[in-house]
Short mmCIF file of C-alpha atoms in Angstrom, two decimals:
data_model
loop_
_atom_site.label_atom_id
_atom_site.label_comp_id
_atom_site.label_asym_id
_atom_site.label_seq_id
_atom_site.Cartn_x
_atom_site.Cartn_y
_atom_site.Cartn_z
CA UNK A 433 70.98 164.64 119.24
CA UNK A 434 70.66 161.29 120.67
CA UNK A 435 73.88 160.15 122.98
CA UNK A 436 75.41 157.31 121.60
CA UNK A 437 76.38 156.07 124.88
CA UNK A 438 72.74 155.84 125.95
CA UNK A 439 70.85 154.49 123.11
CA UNK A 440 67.21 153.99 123.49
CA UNK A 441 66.56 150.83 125.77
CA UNK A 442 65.38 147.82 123.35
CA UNK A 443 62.38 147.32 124.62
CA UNK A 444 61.21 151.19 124.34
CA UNK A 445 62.26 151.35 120.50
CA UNK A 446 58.84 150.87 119.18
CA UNK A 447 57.40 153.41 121.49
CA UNK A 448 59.85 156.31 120.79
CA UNK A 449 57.05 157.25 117.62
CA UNK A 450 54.45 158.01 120.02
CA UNK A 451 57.35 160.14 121.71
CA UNK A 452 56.34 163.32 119.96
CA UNK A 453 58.99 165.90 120.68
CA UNK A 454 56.34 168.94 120.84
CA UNK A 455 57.04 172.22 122.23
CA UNK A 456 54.54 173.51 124.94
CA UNK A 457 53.00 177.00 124.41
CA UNK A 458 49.83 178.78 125.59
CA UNK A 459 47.47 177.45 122.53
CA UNK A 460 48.88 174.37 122.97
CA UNK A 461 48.35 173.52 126.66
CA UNK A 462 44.61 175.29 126.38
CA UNK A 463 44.07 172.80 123.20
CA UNK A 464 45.86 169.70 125.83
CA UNK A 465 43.44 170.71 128.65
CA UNK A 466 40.58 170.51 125.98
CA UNK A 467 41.03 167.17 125.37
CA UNK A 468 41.39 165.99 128.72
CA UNK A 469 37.73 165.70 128.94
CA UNK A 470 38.35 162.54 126.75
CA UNK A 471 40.80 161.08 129.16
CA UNK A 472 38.46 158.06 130.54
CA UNK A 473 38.78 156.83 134.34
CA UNK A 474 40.68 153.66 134.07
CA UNK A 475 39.29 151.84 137.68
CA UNK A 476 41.10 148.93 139.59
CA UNK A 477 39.45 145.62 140.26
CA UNK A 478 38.49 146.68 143.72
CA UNK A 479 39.03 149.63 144.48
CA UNK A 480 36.74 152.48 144.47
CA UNK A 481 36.99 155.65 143.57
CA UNK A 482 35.57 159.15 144.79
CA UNK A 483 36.22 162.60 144.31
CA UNK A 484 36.26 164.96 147.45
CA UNK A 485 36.19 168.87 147.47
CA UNK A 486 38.33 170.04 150.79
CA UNK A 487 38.96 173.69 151.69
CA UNK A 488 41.41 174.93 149.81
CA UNK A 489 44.65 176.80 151.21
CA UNK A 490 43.13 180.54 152.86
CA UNK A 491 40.95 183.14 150.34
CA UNK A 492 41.60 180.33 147.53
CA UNK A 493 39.05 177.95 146.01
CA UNK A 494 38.43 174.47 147.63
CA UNK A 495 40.32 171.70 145.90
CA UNK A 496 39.35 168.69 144.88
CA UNK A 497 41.26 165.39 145.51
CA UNK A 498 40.23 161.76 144.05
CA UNK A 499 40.63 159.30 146.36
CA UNK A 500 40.96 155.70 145.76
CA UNK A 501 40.09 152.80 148.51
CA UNK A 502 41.07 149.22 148.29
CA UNK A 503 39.22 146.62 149.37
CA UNK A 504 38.77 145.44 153.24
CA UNK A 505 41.31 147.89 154.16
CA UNK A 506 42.44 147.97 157.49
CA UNK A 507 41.47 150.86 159.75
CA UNK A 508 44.26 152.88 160.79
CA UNK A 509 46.11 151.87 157.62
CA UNK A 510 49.18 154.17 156.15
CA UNK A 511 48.05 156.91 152.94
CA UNK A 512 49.80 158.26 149.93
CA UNK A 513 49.06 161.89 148.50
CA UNK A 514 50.08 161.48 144.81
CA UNK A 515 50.52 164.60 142.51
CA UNK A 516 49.95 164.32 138.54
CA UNK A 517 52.30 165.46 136.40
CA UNK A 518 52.25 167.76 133.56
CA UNK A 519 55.22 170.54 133.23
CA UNK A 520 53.14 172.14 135.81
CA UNK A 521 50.89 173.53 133.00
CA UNK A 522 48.68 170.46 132.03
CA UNK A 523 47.06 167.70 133.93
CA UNK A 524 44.39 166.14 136.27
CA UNK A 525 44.51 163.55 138.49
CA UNK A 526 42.26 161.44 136.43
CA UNK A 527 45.51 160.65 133.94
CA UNK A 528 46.60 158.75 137.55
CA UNK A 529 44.15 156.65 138.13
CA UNK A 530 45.96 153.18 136.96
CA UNK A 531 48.96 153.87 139.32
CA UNK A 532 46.94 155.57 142.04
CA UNK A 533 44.35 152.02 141.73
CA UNK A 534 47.56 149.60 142.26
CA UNK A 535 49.34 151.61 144.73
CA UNK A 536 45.49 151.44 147.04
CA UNK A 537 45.18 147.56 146.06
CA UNK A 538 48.80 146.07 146.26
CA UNK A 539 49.59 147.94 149.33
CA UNK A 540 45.91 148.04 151.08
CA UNK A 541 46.40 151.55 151.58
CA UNK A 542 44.46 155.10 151.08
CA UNK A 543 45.49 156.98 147.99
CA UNK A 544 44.46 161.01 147.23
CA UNK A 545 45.36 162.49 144.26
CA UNK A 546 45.59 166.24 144.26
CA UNK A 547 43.84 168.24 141.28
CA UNK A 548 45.93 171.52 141.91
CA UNK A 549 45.81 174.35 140.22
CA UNK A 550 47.53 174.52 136.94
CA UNK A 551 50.09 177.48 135.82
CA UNK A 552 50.13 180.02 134.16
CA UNK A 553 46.96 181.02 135.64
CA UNK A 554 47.87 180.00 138.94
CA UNK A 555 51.63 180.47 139.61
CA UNK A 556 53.52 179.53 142.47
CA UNK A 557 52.83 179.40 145.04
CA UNK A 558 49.18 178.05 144.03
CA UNK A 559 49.87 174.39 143.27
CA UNK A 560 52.44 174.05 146.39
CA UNK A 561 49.65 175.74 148.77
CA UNK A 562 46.64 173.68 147.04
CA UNK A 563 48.98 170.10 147.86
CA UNK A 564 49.88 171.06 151.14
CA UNK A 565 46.08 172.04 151.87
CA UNK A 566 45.42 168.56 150.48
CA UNK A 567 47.92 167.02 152.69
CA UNK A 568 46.47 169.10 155.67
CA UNK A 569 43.32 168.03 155.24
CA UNK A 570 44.53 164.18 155.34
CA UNK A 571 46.24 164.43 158.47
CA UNK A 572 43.37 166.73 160.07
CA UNK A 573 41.09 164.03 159.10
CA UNK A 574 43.02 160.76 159.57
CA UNK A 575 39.99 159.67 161.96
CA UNK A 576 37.26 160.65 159.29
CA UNK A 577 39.56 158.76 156.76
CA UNK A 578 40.40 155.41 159.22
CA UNK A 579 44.74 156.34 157.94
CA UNK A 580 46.97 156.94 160.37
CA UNK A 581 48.20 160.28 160.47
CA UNK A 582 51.94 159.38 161.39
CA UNK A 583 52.48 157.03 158.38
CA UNK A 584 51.44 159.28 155.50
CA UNK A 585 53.93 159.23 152.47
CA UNK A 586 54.07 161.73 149.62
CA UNK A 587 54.82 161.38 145.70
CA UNK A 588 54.57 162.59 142.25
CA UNK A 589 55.62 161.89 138.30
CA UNK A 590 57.59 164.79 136.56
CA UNK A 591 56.18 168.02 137.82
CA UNK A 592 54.12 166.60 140.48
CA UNK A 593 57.26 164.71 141.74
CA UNK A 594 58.67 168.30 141.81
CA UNK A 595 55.51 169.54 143.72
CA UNK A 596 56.37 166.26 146.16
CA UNK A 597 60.18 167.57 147.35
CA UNK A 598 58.66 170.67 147.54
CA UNK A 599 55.98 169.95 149.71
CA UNK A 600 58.22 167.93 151.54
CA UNK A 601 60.97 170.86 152.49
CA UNK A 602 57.62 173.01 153.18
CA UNK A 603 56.34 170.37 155.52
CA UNK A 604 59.62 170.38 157.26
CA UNK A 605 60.03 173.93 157.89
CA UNK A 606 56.61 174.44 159.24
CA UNK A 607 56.35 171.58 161.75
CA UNK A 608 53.07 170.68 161.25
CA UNK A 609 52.96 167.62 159.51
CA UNK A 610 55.72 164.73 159.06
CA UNK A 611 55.05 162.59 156.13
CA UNK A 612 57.46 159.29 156.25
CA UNK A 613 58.46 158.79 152.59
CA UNK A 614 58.67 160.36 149.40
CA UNK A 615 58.34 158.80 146.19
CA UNK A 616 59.33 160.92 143.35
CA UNK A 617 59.51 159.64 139.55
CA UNK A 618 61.64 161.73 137.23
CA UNK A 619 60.96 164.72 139.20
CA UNK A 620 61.07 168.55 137.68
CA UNK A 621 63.36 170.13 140.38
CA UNK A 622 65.99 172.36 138.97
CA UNK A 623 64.82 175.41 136.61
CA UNK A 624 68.34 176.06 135.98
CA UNK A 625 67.91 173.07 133.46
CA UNK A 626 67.25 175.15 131.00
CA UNK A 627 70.28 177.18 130.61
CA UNK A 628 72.30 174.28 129.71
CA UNK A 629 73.77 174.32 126.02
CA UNK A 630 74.65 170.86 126.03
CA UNK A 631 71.98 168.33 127.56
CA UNK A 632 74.00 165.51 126.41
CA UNK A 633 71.62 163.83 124.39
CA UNK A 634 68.34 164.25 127.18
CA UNK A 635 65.59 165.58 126.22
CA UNK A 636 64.87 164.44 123.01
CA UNK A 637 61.53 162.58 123.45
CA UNK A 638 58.29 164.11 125.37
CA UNK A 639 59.60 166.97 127.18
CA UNK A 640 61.70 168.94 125.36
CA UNK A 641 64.20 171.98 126.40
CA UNK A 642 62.17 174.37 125.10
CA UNK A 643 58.90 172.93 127.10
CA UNK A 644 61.11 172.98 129.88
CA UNK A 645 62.00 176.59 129.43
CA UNK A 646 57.92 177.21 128.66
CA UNK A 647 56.80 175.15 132.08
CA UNK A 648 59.10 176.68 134.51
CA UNK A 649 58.75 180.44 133.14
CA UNK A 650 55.33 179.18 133.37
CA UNK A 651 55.25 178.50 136.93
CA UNK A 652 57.89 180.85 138.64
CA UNK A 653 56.04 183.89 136.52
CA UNK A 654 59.68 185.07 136.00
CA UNK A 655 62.56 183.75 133.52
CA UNK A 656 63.87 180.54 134.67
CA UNK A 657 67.40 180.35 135.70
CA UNK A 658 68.06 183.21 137.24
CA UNK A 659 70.18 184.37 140.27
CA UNK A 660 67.58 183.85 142.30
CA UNK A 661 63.68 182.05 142.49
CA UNK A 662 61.16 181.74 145.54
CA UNK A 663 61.55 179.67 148.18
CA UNK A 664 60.08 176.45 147.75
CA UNK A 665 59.78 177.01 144.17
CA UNK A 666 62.54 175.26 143.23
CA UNK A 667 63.36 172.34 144.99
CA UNK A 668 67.28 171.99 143.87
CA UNK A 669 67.69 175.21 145.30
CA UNK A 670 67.52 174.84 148.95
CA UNK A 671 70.44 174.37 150.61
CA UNK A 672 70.05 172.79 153.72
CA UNK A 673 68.54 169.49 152.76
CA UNK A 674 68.76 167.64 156.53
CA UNK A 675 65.41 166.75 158.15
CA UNK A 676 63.54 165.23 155.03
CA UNK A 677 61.68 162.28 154.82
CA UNK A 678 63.37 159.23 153.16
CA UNK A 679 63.24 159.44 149.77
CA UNK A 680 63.20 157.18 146.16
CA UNK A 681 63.99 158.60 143.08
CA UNK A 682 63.28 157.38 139.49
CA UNK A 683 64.70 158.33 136.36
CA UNK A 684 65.85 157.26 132.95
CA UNK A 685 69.46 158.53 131.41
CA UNK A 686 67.46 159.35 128.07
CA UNK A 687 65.00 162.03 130.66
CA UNK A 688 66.20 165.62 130.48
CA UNK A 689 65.78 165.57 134.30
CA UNK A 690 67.88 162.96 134.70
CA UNK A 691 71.21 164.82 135.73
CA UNK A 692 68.78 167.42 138.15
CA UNK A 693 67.40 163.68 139.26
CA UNK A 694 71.26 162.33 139.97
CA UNK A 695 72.35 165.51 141.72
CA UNK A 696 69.19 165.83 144.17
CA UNK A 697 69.72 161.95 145.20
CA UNK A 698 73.10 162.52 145.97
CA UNK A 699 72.67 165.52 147.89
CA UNK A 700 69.83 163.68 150.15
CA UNK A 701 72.56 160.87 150.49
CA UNK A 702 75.19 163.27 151.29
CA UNK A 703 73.13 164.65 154.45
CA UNK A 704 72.00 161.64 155.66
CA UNK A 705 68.40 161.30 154.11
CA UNK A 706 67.94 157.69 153.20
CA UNK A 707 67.37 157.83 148.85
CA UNK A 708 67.21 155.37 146.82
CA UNK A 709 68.33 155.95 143.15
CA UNK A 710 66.81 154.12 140.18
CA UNK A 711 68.31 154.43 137.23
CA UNK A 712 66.59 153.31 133.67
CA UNK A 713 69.29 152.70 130.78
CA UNK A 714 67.83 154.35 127.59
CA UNK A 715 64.62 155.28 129.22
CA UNK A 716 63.39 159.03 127.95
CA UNK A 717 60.32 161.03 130.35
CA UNK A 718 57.18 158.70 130.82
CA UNK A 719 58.45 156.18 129.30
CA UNK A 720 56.16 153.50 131.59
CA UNK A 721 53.67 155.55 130.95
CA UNK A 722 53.81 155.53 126.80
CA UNK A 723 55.24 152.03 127.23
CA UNK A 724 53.37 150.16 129.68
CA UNK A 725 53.48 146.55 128.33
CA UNK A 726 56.91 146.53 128.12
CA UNK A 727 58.88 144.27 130.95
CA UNK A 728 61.66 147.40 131.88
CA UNK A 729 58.39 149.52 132.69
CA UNK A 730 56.48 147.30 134.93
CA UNK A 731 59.86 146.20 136.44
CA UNK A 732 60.49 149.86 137.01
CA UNK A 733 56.73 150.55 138.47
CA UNK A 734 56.94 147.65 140.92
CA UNK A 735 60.18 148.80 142.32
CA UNK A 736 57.90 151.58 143.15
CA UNK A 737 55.77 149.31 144.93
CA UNK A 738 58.53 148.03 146.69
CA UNK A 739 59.59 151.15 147.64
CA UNK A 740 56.22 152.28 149.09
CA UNK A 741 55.68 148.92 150.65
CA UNK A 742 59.18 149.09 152.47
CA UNK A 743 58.60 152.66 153.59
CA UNK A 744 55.23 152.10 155.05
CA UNK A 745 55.63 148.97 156.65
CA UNK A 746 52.69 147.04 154.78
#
């Protein structure tokens, strides 16, 4: 049921009927990836856009990344690796492109997206190994690229803002690469999520508990919510937090991820990682996404701006 004490924001009322509360499975994510053949590139005024095959992570398939270059851009300029979201069953960094396009043109910066591959195929640690090859590749080739290797940020929607905290507690421990920032939108970081009885009115609209319970068995090829779960599976589940880059997290009090969102903010905060929380009143998952006209969601995607624009010094 819907908590009272977070009715749907105003402005996202008319949207909520596009909100189909749907209940991932295998037929449906293989009907899903189907139809993403339909999804159309939406391009920028500006910027251009290319798709790149890199060497994948070792004995696994290249991967190929979509990059997106503003205008006049100025060598040596800062770069964002974004990852898609999409329960970490669905998706393609083509679904990106109109966030991906203004990040590159507000900012003036380089953006890759990252088409990892999807679960349950391809379980951990696949997609974490295809993004970090992605990000390798970025800093190996900064020159190539005319970015600067030492300002390179990292982000994600949903389960690709999961795949970012990952990727940025792997990058940490293996001291190869230090990416500056991390931008993560409603992320998908605890699978422990779904062994709550009560989610307190979350949940209701886009992804469900039961999708939830469907992406994260999905990924972690095991039940979700166990004792224990891989290392840099989960993100919620490390422990030792210290050393990350600065972080901004977005959520909405309507997302089921929102209390996982709230906890992970306030356990960077509580070890010293600069985070910024944003909280949405009555926003449910994607809701700028599903609601893009309306003034809460481009207030809430140029805070991201702002965040990226602060954190890179641009």
């Amino acid at each position: 049921m819907r908590n009272p004490s977070h009715p749907v924001h105003p402005e996202l009322r008319s949207s909520v009927r596009w909100a189909f509360r749907i209940s991932f499975n295998r037929f449906l994510i293989s009907l899903i990836r189907r139809l993403s053949i339909l999804i159309r590139p939406r391009s920028t005024e500006g910027v251009t856009i290319e798709n790149v095959w890199i060497p994948g992570p070792p004995g696994a398939p290249n991967v190929r990344v979509r990059k997106y270059e503003p205008p006049q851009r100025a060598p040596g300029s800062a770069a964002l690796l974004w990852i898609h979201g999409g329960g970490y069953v669905i998706g393609k960094p083509e679904q990106s492109d109109a966030i991906c396009g203004r990040f590159a043109k507000e900012l003036g910066i380089q953006v890759l997206a990252v088409d990892y591959r999807l679960a349950p195929e391809h379980p951990f640690p696949a997609p974490l190994e295809d993004c970090y090859a992605a990000l390798s590749w970025m800093h190996a080739h900064a020159g190539e690229l005319k970015i600067n290797p030492d300002r390179l940020a990292i982000g994600g929607d949903s389960a690709g803002g999961g795949l970012a905290a990952a990727l940025a507690q792997l990058t940490r421990d293996r001291k190869q690469i230090k990416p500056i920032f991390q931008l993560l939108l409603y992320p998908m970081l605890d699978d422990r999520t779904t062994t709550r009885a009560d989610h307190k009115g979350t949940g209701e609209y886009v992804w469900t508990p039961d999708s939830n319970v469907f992406g994260w068995t999905s990924y972690l090829a095991q039940a979700p919510g166990g004792p224990t779960a891989p290392k840099y599976a989960v993100p919620a589940r490390t422990e030792d937090l210290t050393g990350l880059p600065p972080a901004w997290v977005g959520t909405g009090t309507l997302d089921l991820f929102y209390e996982e969102n709230v906890e992970y903010a306030r356990r960077l905060q509580a070890v010293g990682v600069p985070c910024e929380l944003d909280e949405v009143p009555g926003a449910f998952h994607a809701f700028e996404v599903l609601a893009g006209d309306a003034v809460v969601s481009r207030d809430f995607i140029a805070r991201q701006v702002s965040a990226l624009k602060r954190a890179l010094a641009v």
